XYZ file of C-alpha atoms in Angstrom:
697
model
C 30.314 -31.381 -19.924
C 27.712 -33.916 -18.683
C 24.148 -32.778 -18.292
C 24.208 -33.139 -14.468
C 27.287 -30.943 -14.257
C 25.482 -28.228 -16.208
C 22.861 -28.210 -13.447
C 25.412 -28.093 -10.607
C 24.749 -24.452 -9.540
C 21.013 -25.164 -9.397
C 20.975 -28.464 -7.564
C 23.716 -27.385 -5.116
C 21.703 -24.362 -3.993
C 18.435 -26.339 -4.035
C 19.876 -29.010 -1.729
C 21.183 -26.314 0.580
C 17.813 -24.531 0.669
C 15.976 -27.801 1.403
C 18.422 -28.658 4.198
C 17.952 -25.240 5.817
C 14.162 -25.531 5.512
C 14.089 -28.975 7.164
C 16.250 -27.768 10.051
C 14.042 -24.692 10.424
C 10.859 -26.810 10.508
C 12.332 -29.024 13.228
C 13.296 -25.955 15.290
C 9.853 -24.386 14.894
C 8.157 -27.715 15.655
C 9.795 -27.761 19.096
C 9.611 -24.001 19.696
C 7.882 -23.056 22.993
C 5.298 -20.981 21.095
C 4.211 -24.119 19.154
C 1.810 -25.239 21.847
C 0.335 -28.244 20.119
C 0.747 -32.005 19.822
C 1.125 -33.586 16.388
C -0.088 -36.953 15.159
C 2.050 -39.119 12.869
C -0.070 -37.963 9.908
C 0.445 -34.312 10.909
C 4.207 -34.780 11.130
C 4.318 -36.644 7.828
C 2.304 -33.845 6.181
C 4.533 -31.139 7.629
C 7.745 -32.653 6.258
C 6.576 -34.334 3.037
C 4.313 -31.638 1.594
C 6.640 -29.036 3.057
C 9.600 -30.626 1.242
C 7.818 -30.657 -2.121
C 6.695 -27.045 -1.629
C 10.255 -25.978 -0.806
C 11.683 -27.599 -3.943
C 9.061 -26.016 -6.189
C 9.310 -22.574 -4.590
C 13.082 -22.585 -4.961
C 12.720 -23.464 -8.649
C 10.704 -20.248 -9.006
C 13.165 -18.254 -6.889
C 16.140 -19.452 -8.964
C 14.891 -17.572 -12.020
C 17.437 -14.823 -11.372
C 20.192 -17.446 -11.185
C 19.118 -18.870 -14.555
C 19.106 -15.360 -16.052
C 22.641 -14.715 -14.790
C 24.086 -18.065 -15.894
C 22.465 -18.170 -19.315
C 24.165 -14.925 -20.384
C 27.669 -15.985 -19.379
C 29.677 -16.244 -22.606
C 32.875 -15.150 -24.276
C 31.346 -14.364 -27.663
C 29.677 -11.131 -26.522
C 33.137 -9.603 -25.946
C 34.277 -10.214 -29.530
C 34.786 -7.225 -31.870
C 32.747 -5.255 -32.772
C 29.820 -6.527 -30.657
C 31.608 -6.068 -27.355
C 32.339 -2.405 -28.085
C 28.778 -1.752 -29.293
C 27.409 -3.353 -26.125
C 29.795 -1.293 -23.977
C 28.798 1.901 -25.814
C 25.098 1.232 -25.166
C 25.797 0.747 -21.445
C 27.765 4.022 -21.280
C 24.953 5.868 -23.103
C 22.416 4.476 -20.635
C 24.615 5.476 -17.710
C 24.961 9.030 -19.048
C 21.205 9.211 -19.638
C 20.496 8.397 -15.994
C 23.349 10.642 -14.796
C 21.956 13.579 -16.799
C 19.127 13.996 -14.305
C 16.510 13.951 -17.076
C 15.644 10.262 -17.086
C 12.285 8.729 -16.193
C 13.897 7.618 -12.916
C 14.683 11.235 -11.978
C 11.138 12.271 -12.838
C 9.818 9.772 -10.332
C 12.191 11.006 -7.646
C 13.105 9.407 -4.346
C 16.054 6.992 -4.279
C 15.239 5.432 -7.662
C 17.757 7.519 -9.709
C 20.565 6.574 -7.305
C 19.588 2.895 -7.425
C 19.422 2.936 -11.229
C 22.729 4.783 -11.467
C 24.422 2.295 -9.134
C 23.047 -0.749 -10.973
C 23.924 0.443 -14.482
C 27.246 1.838 -13.225
C 28.294 -1.502 -11.739
C 27.096 -3.360 -14.842
C 29.081 -0.996 -17.111
C 32.210 -1.227 -14.948
C 32.165 -5.035 -14.826
C 31.461 -5.362 -18.547
C 34.357 -2.987 -19.231
C 36.711 -5.073 -17.073
C 35.744 -8.277 -18.870
C 36.007 -6.556 -22.256
C 39.361 -4.785 -21.857
C 41.135 -7.328 -19.624
C 40.712 -10.603 -21.542
C 43.656 -12.247 -19.741
C 41.955 -11.607 -16.370
C 38.486 -12.538 -17.615
C 38.389 -16.020 -16.084
C 39.452 -14.769 -12.650
C 36.983 -11.854 -12.690
C 34.192 -14.187 -13.814
C 35.070 -16.614 -11.013
C 34.720 -13.922 -8.350
C 31.453 -12.686 -9.880
C 30.149 -16.258 -9.845
C 31.288 -16.619 -6.239
C 29.491 -13.399 -5.304
C 26.196 -14.538 -6.906
C 26.356 -17.891 -5.112
C 27.274 -16.156 -1.846
C 24.307 -13.808 -2.271
C 21.920 -16.747 -2.696
C 23.375 -18.501 0.365
C 23.077 -15.317 2.453
C 19.476 -14.777 1.352
C 18.552 -18.386 2.151
C 20.073 -18.134 5.623
C 18.672 -14.636 6.164
C 15.188 -15.841 5.242
C 15.491 -18.744 7.707
C 16.563 -16.367 10.486
C 13.715 -13.973 9.614
C 11.183 -16.817 9.601
C 12.431 -17.929 13.015
C 12.133 -14.461 14.546
C 8.735 -13.924 12.929
C 7.540 -17.250 14.378
C 9.057 -16.276 17.708
C 6.983 -13.090 17.593
C 3.677 -14.276 16.107
C 3.646 -18.085 15.990
C 2.943 -18.171 12.228
C 4.769 -18.032 8.905
C 4.903 -14.711 7.059
C 1.667 -12.771 6.726
C 0.723 -9.176 5.939
C 2.629 -7.924 8.985
C 5.812 -9.059 7.229
C 4.739 -7.109 4.135
C 4.037 -4.146 6.385
C 7.611 -4.369 7.688
C 8.812 -3.565 4.168
C 6.637 -0.437 4.120
C 7.928 0.925 7.434
C 11.598 0.077 6.838
C 13.076 2.802 9.075
C 10.903 1.937 12.052
C 11.436 -1.802 11.627
C 15.215 -1.577 11.247
C 15.320 0.654 14.322
C 13.265 -1.876 16.269
C 15.514 -4.771 15.164
C 18.656 -2.835 16.082
C 17.278 -2.206 19.562
C 15.744 -5.652 20.128
C 18.360 -8.116 18.875
C 22.190 -8.503 18.911
C 22.424 -7.563 15.244
C 26.224 -7.403 14.886
C 26.872 -10.921 16.293
C 23.946 -12.362 14.303
C 25.041 -10.893 10.983
C 28.721 -11.486 11.695
C 28.007 -15.157 12.246
C 25.691 -15.204 9.235
C 28.407 -13.946 6.867
C 31.035 -16.326 8.246
C 28.715 -19.329 7.909
C 27.527 -18.177 4.466
C 31.102 -17.734 3.273
C 32.062 -21.232 4.434
C 29.015 -22.846 2.786
C 29.564 -20.853 -0.417
C 33.137 -22.181 -0.605
C 31.890 -25.793 -0.763
C 29.044 -24.970 -3.173
C 31.432 -23.205 -5.555
C 33.799 -26.178 -5.390
C 30.962 -28.382 -6.663
C 29.533 -26.018 -9.277
C 32.394 -23.862 -10.642
C 32.728 -26.215 -13.599
C 29.875 -24.219 -15.183
C 32.123 -21.176 -15.646
C 35.289 -23.166 -16.295
C 33.628 -24.911 -19.233
C 30.893 -22.518 -20.331
C 28.023 -24.425 -21.985
C 27.530 -24.025 -25.719
C 24.433 -22.363 -27.161
C 22.847 -25.790 -27.737
C 23.594 -26.849 -24.161
C 22.097 -23.598 -22.842
C 18.950 -24.291 -24.865
C 18.769 -27.773 -23.298
C 19.264 -26.253 -19.864
C 16.571 -23.647 -20.509
C 14.058 -26.234 -21.732
C 14.522 -28.252 -18.536
C 14.375 -25.153 -16.339
C 11.240 -23.704 -17.966
C 9.503 -27.098 -17.782
C 10.207 -27.237 -14.047
C 9.272 -23.553 -13.714
C 5.896 -24.174 -15.365
C 5.285 -27.204 -13.151
C 6.124 -25.146 -10.071
C 3.801 -22.306 -11.117
C 0.946 -24.800 -11.391
C 1.745 -26.964 -8.366
C 2.675 -24.454 -5.633
C -0.847 -22.944 -5.331
C -2.314 -26.478 -5.430
C -0.124 -27.576 -2.534
C -1.160 -24.494 -0.559
C -4.758 -25.727 -0.674
C -3.586 -28.862 1.174
C -2.955 -26.686 4.239
C -6.379 -27.565 5.634
C -5.633 -29.419 8.853
C -7.781 -28.551 11.903
C -4.433 -28.084 13.670
C -3.383 -24.536 12.774
C 0.265 -25.205 13.633
C 0.325 -28.117 11.157
C -0.794 -25.778 8.380
C 1.743 -23.131 9.352
C 4.701 -25.523 9.618
C 3.777 -27.207 6.347
C 3.676 -23.877 4.491
C 6.610 -22.395 2.619
C 7.496 -19.010 4.119
C 8.459 -17.361 0.825
C 5.191 -18.371 -0.822
C 3.280 -17.205 2.265
C 4.990 -13.831 1.922
C 3.949 -13.664 -1.733
C 0.334 -14.493 -0.818
C 0.342 -11.847 1.910
C 1.700 -9.288 -0.543
C -0.912 -10.128 -3.180
C -3.923 -10.592 -0.886
C -3.071 -7.666 1.386
C -5.196 -8.917 4.258
C -4.504 -9.535 7.921
C -6.895 -11.811 9.804
C -8.330 -9.637 12.556
C -9.644 -12.591 14.535
C -6.259 -14.267 14.626
C -4.145 -11.338 15.755
C -6.288 -8.782 17.586
C -8.247 -8.639 20.804
C -11.864 -9.640 20.396
C -15.041 -9.580 22.464
C -18.036 -11.934 22.106
C -19.781 -11.311 18.793
C -23.098 -10.324 20.383
C -21.347 -7.841 22.661
C -19.409 -6.323 19.744
C -22.590 -5.691 17.733
C -24.434 -4.382 20.808
C -21.637 -1.851 21.303
C -21.807 -0.904 17.618
C -25.565 -0.439 17.871
C -24.982 1.863 20.812
C -22.863 4.084 18.538
C -24.924 3.705 15.339
C -28.582 3.295 16.248
C -31.291 0.975 14.865
C -28.976 -1.556 13.214
C -30.266 -4.861 11.917
C -28.853 -7.857 13.868
C -25.163 -8.561 13.285
C -24.780 -5.933 10.580
C -24.252 -2.218 10.015
C -27.500 -2.000 8.029
C -30.173 0.526 8.988
C -32.716 2.704 7.223
C -31.956 6.403 6.770
C -35.160 8.416 6.531
C -35.510 12.152 6.014
C -38.527 14.252 6.932
C -37.875 16.538 3.961
C -38.015 16.140 0.191
C -34.913 14.686 -1.441
C -32.701 17.182 -3.281
C -30.984 15.730 -6.336
C -28.225 18.266 -6.888
C -25.091 17.362 -8.819
C -22.207 16.380 -6.534
C -18.483 16.808 -7.197
C -16.199 15.132 -4.654
C -12.592 16.319 -4.875
C -10.027 14.324 -2.922
C -6.726 16.208 -2.791
C -3.488 14.244 -2.814
C -1.355 14.431 0.386
C -2.992 17.549 1.772
C -2.383 18.192 5.479
C -4.490 20.584 7.537
C -1.348 22.483 8.512
C -0.887 23.646 4.912
C -3.791 26.055 5.408
C -3.644 29.513 6.926
C -6.445 28.896 9.450
C -4.400 26.051 10.995
C -1.377 28.299 11.437
C 0.533 28.072 8.151
C 2.240 31.372 7.235
C 3.604 30.448 3.779
C 0.459 31.445 1.841
C 0.542 28.219 -0.207
C -3.241 27.654 -0.228
C -4.701 31.114 -0.973
C -7.694 29.789 -2.923
C -8.735 27.073 -0.478
C -8.201 29.501 2.416
C -10.700 31.778 0.708
C -13.117 28.972 -0.205
C -13.125 27.747 3.402
C -14.704 31.020 4.537
C -17.627 30.371 2.151
C -18.096 26.702 3.035
C -19.313 24.351 5.709
C -15.874 23.671 7.168
C -15.129 20.587 9.258
C -12.295 21.737 11.500
C -11.849 18.571 13.543
C -11.784 15.807 10.933
C -9.239 12.980 10.751
C -8.081 10.825 7.831
C -8.595 7.082 8.128
C -5.065 6.202 7.058
C -1.822 7.330 5.495
C -2.190 6.140 1.893
C -4.365 7.312 -0.991
C -6.188 3.980 -1.152
C -7.220 4.454 2.486
C -8.661 7.863 1.690
C -10.511 6.492 -1.330
C -11.825 3.633 0.794
C -12.999 6.077 3.475
C -15.040 8.329 1.155
C -16.309 5.494 -1.049
C -17.092 2.705 1.434
C -17.388 4.872 4.585
C -15.902 1.927 6.458
C -13.291 1.765 9.262
C -9.740 1.038 8.028
C -9.555 -2.715 8.692
C -6.248 -4.529 9.285
C -4.036 -5.136 6.276
C -4.339 -3.326 2.979
C -7.263 -1.152 1.969
C -10.305 -2.911 0.497
C -9.483 -1.018 -2.718
C -6.478 -3.306 -3.243
C -8.026 -6.572 -2.095
C -9.296 -9.294 -4.362
C -12.792 -9.099 -2.876
C -13.295 -5.409 -3.669
C -16.248 -5.414 -6.066
C -20.025 -5.123 -5.784
C -19.743 -3.290 -2.467
C -22.168 -0.858 -0.896
C -20.605 2.486 -1.854
C -21.387 6.162 -2.084
C -21.567 5.554 -5.833
C -24.226 2.867 -5.367
C -26.375 5.295 -3.357
C -26.111 7.848 -6.170
C -26.931 5.128 -8.715
C -30.131 4.371 -6.798
C -31.085 8.025 -7.121
C -30.591 8.042 -10.904
C -27.196 9.753 -10.979
C -24.410 9.313 -13.501
C -21.377 8.125 -11.511
C -17.750 8.654 -12.559
C -14.234 8.472 -11.112
C -11.810 11.067 -12.522
C -8.068 10.625 -12.160
C -5.228 12.370 -14.005
C -2.987 9.309 -13.955
C -3.496 5.728 -15.045
C -6.262 4.326 -12.816
C -4.586 0.917 -13.098
C -2.227 2.196 -10.395
C -3.105 1.125 -6.832
C -5.910 -1.064 -8.255
C -8.190 1.988 -8.576
C -9.557 0.997 -11.976
C -10.425 -2.504 -10.785
C -12.098 -1.174 -7.635
C -14.115 1.689 -9.096
C -15.179 -0.061 -12.292
C -16.087 -3.110 -10.210
C -18.388 -0.904 -8.171
C -20.268 0.734 -11.032
C -18.149 3.841 -11.650
C -17.218 4.951 -15.156
C -13.525 5.824 -15.338
C -12.046 9.012 -16.795
C -8.260 8.806 -16.520
C -5.130 9.596 -18.521
C -5.982 6.884 -21.070
C -9.070 8.876 -22.092
C -7.063 12.041 -22.935
C -6.340 12.941 -26.525
C -2.675 13.997 -27.086
C -3.692 17.630 -27.635
C -5.441 17.672 -24.232
C -2.159 17.087 -22.381
C -0.018 20.170 -21.816
C 2.149 18.724 -19.045
C 2.583 15.323 -17.444
C 4.988 13.450 -15.220
C 5.208 9.866 -14.033
C 1.979 10.228 -12.016
C -0.116 11.566 -14.870
C -1.316 14.828 -16.376
C -1.064 18.014 -14.360
C -4.108 19.084 -12.346
C -4.857 21.918 -14.814
C -5.263 19.413 -17.632
C -7.586 17.407 -15.401
C -9.530 20.619 -14.711
C -10.214 21.017 -18.421
C -11.178 17.362 -18.764
C -13.455 17.546 -15.706
C -15.294 20.630 -17.026
C -15.668 18.959 -20.427
C -17.010 15.781 -18.770
C -19.473 17.651 -16.554
C -20.757 19.752 -19.433
C -21.497 16.564 -21.372
C -23.222 15.006 -18.353
C -25.346 18.103 -17.791
C -26.671 17.781 -21.350
C -28.271 14.418 -20.506
C -30.692 15.939 -18.024
C -29.636 13.454 -15.323
C -27.777 14.581 -12.169
C -24.127 13.562 -11.934
C -21.740 12.464 -9.192
C -18.072 12.853 -10.090
C -15.250 11.832 -7.776
C -12.011 13.552 -8.807
C -8.654 12.547 -7.323
C -5.853 15.110 -7.855
C -2.245 14.079 -8.595
C 0.067 17.115 -8.741
C 0.851 17.366 -5.014
C 2.976 14.226 -5.120
C 6.652 13.535 -5.496
C 8.392 14.564 -7.739
C 6.253 17.760 -7.356
C 6.722 18.833 -10.950
C 4.168 21.007 -12.761
C 4.116 23.675 -15.504
C 6.399 26.646 -14.936
C 5.052 30.177 -14.865
C 1.827 29.327 -13.034
C 2.744 30.145 -9.431
C 5.649 31.928 -7.751
C 7.434 28.605 -7.039
C 9.066 27.153 -10.195
C 7.830 23.750 -11.293
C 11.365 22.405 -11.621
C 12.129 23.298 -7.976
C 10.409 20.011 -7.034
C 9.294 21.284 -3.637
C 6.388 20.071 -1.522
C 5.229 23.674 -1.047
C 5.189 24.117 -4.826
C 3.095 20.979 -5.270
C 0.590 22.214 -2.695
C 0.385 25.709 -4.169
C 0.060 24.468 -7.744
C -2.835 22.166 -6.804
C -4.462 25.118 -5.040
C -3.929 27.175 -8.219
C -5.486 24.429 -10.378
C -8.519 24.157 -8.072
C -8.985 27.916 -8.387
C -9.064 27.497 -12.173
C -11.588 24.688 -11.839
C -13.996 26.728 -9.745
C -13.498 29.816 -11.938
C -14.522 27.765 -14.976
C -17.276 25.880 -13.136
C -18.959 29.120 -12.057
C -19.493 29.956 -15.717
C -21.355 26.707 -16.424
C -25.152 26.450 -16.225
C -24.929 23.422 -13.906
C -22.841 25.216 -11.243
C -25.750 26.594 -9.176
C -27.235 23.123 -8.944
C -24.020 21.483 -7.731
C -22.569 20.671 -4.312
C -18.777 20.481 -4.026
C -17.084 18.341 -1.382
C -13.365 19.024 -0.937
C -11.312 16.748 1.306
C -7.768 15.406 1.531
C -6.989 11.731 1.000
C -4.372 11.766 3.794
C -1.693 13.993 5.287
C 1.631 14.720 3.624
C 3.484 12.709 6.282
C 2.484 10.152 8.892
C 5.802 9.710 10.686
C 5.871 10.558 14.370
C 7.035 9.517 17.825
C 4.086 7.175 18.379
C 2.365 4.471 16.318
C -0.427 6.895 15.382
C 0.683 10.545 15.693
C -2.686 12.319 15.852
C -1.574 15.596 14.263
C -0.403 13.652 11.168
C -3.990 12.504 10.514
C -5.728 15.891 10.763
C -6.967 16.863 7.301
C -9.035 19.741 5.876
C -12.558 19.118 4.587
C -15.348 21.384 3.430
C -18.682 21.371 1.584
C -19.249 24.317 -0.753
C -22.616 25.103 -2.330
C -23.492 28.834 -2.452
C -27.106 29.466 -1.535
C -27.606 25.883 -0.369
C -25.036 25.088 2.339
C -24.552 27.763 4.979
C -20.898 28.766 5.573
C -19.909 27.870 9.153
C -17.474 25.820 11.212
C -18.447 22.352 12.371
C -16.108 21.713 15.298
C -17.083 18.271 16.603
C -14.621 15.410 16.276
C -15.377 13.310 13.182
C -13.859 10.800 10.788
C -13.169 10.831 7.064
C -15.793 8.067 6.747
C -18.491 10.538 7.892
C -18.165 13.143 5.140
C -20.369 11.457 2.522
C -23.151 10.285 4.897
C -23.242 13.903 6.126
C -23.625 15.092 2.521
C -26.484 12.602 1.996
C -28.124 14.125 5.062
C -27.850 17.613 3.560
C -29.512 16.263 0.398
C -32.282 14.605 2.474
C -31.588 11.220 0.891
C -33.708 8.255 1.965
C -31.792 5.000 1.641
C -30.864 1.784 3.372
C -27.317 2.298 4.626
C -24.515 -0.111 5.464
C -22.053 2.700 6.161
C -20.175 2.854 9.450
C -19.846 6.559 8.670
C -22.620 8.771 10.038
C -24.379 12.066 9.386
C -22.597 14.202 11.958
C -25.390 16.794 11.864
C -27.832 14.397 13.510
C -28.429 14.931 17.255
C -27.644 11.292 18.092
C -24.135 11.425 16.564
C -21.427 10.568 19.112
C -18.102 12.257 18.187
C -15.195 9.909 17.451
C -12.590 9.307 14.742
C -11.078 6.088 13.414
C -7.434 6.219 12.283
C -5.006 3.443 11.382
C -1.847 2.191 9.726
C -1.766 -1.251 8.156
C -1.763 -2.945 11.546
C -2.261 -0.356 14.298
C -5.986 0.408 14.556
C -7.016 3.468 16.537
C -10.039 5.203 18.008
C -10.002 8.887 18.969
C -12.610 9.739 21.576
C -12.874 11.851 24.741
C -9.303 13.159 24.209
C -7.957 9.613 24.406
C -6.343 7.646 21.594
C -6.853 3.892 21.920
C -4.696 1.655 19.711
C -5.171 -2.079 19.204
C -2.374 -4.021 17.506
C -1.439 -7.593 16.588
C -0.596 -10.011 19.416
C -3.699 -8.666 21.225
C -1.821 -5.541 22.273
C -3.582 -2.404 23.512
C -2.195 1.069 24.184
C -3.869 4.284 25.227
C -2.674 7.863 25.135
C -4.124 10.956 26.737
C -4.168 13.853 24.269
C -2.856 17.083 25.718
C -3.343 20.116 23.478
C -0.257 22.103 22.448
C -1.898 25.424 21.549
C -0.371 27.433 18.710
C -0.471 31.182 19.108
C -2.691 33.044 16.661
C -4.742 29.969 15.723
C -8.437 29.764 16.615
C -9.364 27.253 19.310
C -11.302 25.034 16.877
C -8.325 24.870 14.471
C -5.683 23.676 16.914
C -4.183 20.424 15.664
C -1.099 19.626 17.753
C -1.136 17.339 20.780
C 1.211 15.661 23.190
C 0.363 11.970 23.456
C 1.007 10.713 26.986
C 0.631 6.975 27.738
C -2.165 6.181 30.165
C -1.041 4.187 33.202
C -4.547 2.776 33.683
C -6.511 1.757 30.612
C -10.026 3.106 30.086
C -11.672 -0.245 29.444
C -14.883 1.123 27.971
C -12.875 2.821 25.194
C -10.855 -0.343 24.605
C -14.008 -2.431 24.098
C -15.529 0.258 21.870
C -12.389 0.286 19.705
C -12.486 -3.501 19.450
C -16.196 -3.393 18.583
C -15.679 -1.039 15.627
C -12.851 -2.990 14.035
C -14.108 -6.467 14.924
C -17.565 -5.884 13.466
C -16.164 -4.201 10.331
C -13.809 -7.161 9.805
C -16.612 -9.642 10.446
C -19.010 -7.960 8.017
C -16.377 -7.838 5.267
C -15.433 -11.470 5.892
C -19.078 -12.562 5.589
C -19.527 -10.361 2.480
C -22.120 -8.428 4.435
C -20.892 -5.164 2.912
C -21.865 -6.226 -0.594
C -24.786 -4.514 -2.306
């Protein structure tokens, strides 16, 4: 077989991908949304650099094709190797089917996906092993399916790029990544917005026809399977091109620097843009959202947060009293909704300890989470910053050397640590916290004998209790005050924890069990802490990272952002209810106020105990940014969209007036413009300050 014929599957698909990309660029060039004129140089750049980018990106994307083709052989079905291979596949299938695999421990749809994948692999291998006379025909149809899949994905990507351009006038960005997060909502929107059946029906017919001709050109690969030496030759060529592509694709992306934005967008490869959006996790506020003049935005911000320095969130916080350097323990509880607690109307008795602790604490009954992911909660209590568009700052590349709650404690001579029962590598926590001066205590620091129970997320909360007490005892010995931020893990799917601790078995894998076990573990923590000499000199802040669920009938269902929060310090903080509307970003500045800290602040969060505080809450998804104020929810979204909802209380019988959390959200026919501009001001200034690195220490 000649060398070119060995490459037939690769170059056939590459030529097809390039052809589709050129046609797509021409269509987008003349699309009504592309309101720009292009010079000859612009046009040349769009198609020449675009062509090179497409070739290189497809080389990277064809890695799966190489992996499939390189393992096609007849020798693996020879005795006894074929039977050994088949036995291993069956053992793996039974392992997953047993319900005791690592996939089952994680939960969700992963066990079903794993079972389906290994099941299909086992079935196909068995067919090829036990039906040698049919092997060529089976292999042909498998080859045809792989080629068809590539053709469908190439066409599907082109269609998706077209519709995305039709919607936003750009190649893929973080909104496209966001679409993968909210799959149900997005699929529902597509089903309602576009003629899906005709589109996909046509897609499969066209893909099938194209696949027929591609197979005709490239089936020689499976008719005359390359020898081992030929496969090595093929692999050397492929990996050389793969390495070149890895180096060159980012270089070509830097050439997207034309003053004509449409030139840059049309020149870009959509798949690589999607990858960049996924990795960088940012969404350019100034490109997609409503804005007001910069001076006006900062004037509005200064009206909400007084005495700011020009074009910043910086101001001096001064107390009339002596600073109090008590130890501080901040506990953020995983996925903990307000409606889990008795005072908010829950009748299941799943939070008996925290229900009791709330009566002895300064309880914030009207506090809202910034977002619906853990990283948003960590961002809110660490940076005290509005949830800007895209991914949380925690997961961005520019996430270090920021002005944080930890940096304020550092200034005051505190030891600063982040405690997490799992691997802090997850969700970029280790990178973020260590990059901002926190020492990390996570699962990697546990000795084997310190772990009594763990699942895929980490050690159980009881094990973290023991580690936290041990850590705090050691810190207390130094004579310096400590600030420890502990993030719990047990109230998370798969909701497994040690049996025999609460009246809901750990292997029941129920949300209620996860909540109650975390409550049980927190009770153990405080029981042990009360016996330590440092307890009386410590302030405890307990708050959720986000609610258990954020799904609702509107973009931002208000009741799904209402979280419990309290500050507990017997003899120091008076037990009472604080009922004013506030945001998750306010909890730590309020604590600093209680400690009479003097410092220069960059926080958007405020001390809600101050008389000049104006009640509001900032809540968001990845792209819908909201402001709660005056019983109105204002939402700004990409494409300069604005919505407003009047909040109408749905009172629950037997629940105190300050603990009501359910609302009807009715669209406002006439927008309240002052709330729209205030919403824009918060998010525009936060985005601007981050962009200019004005939030760095």
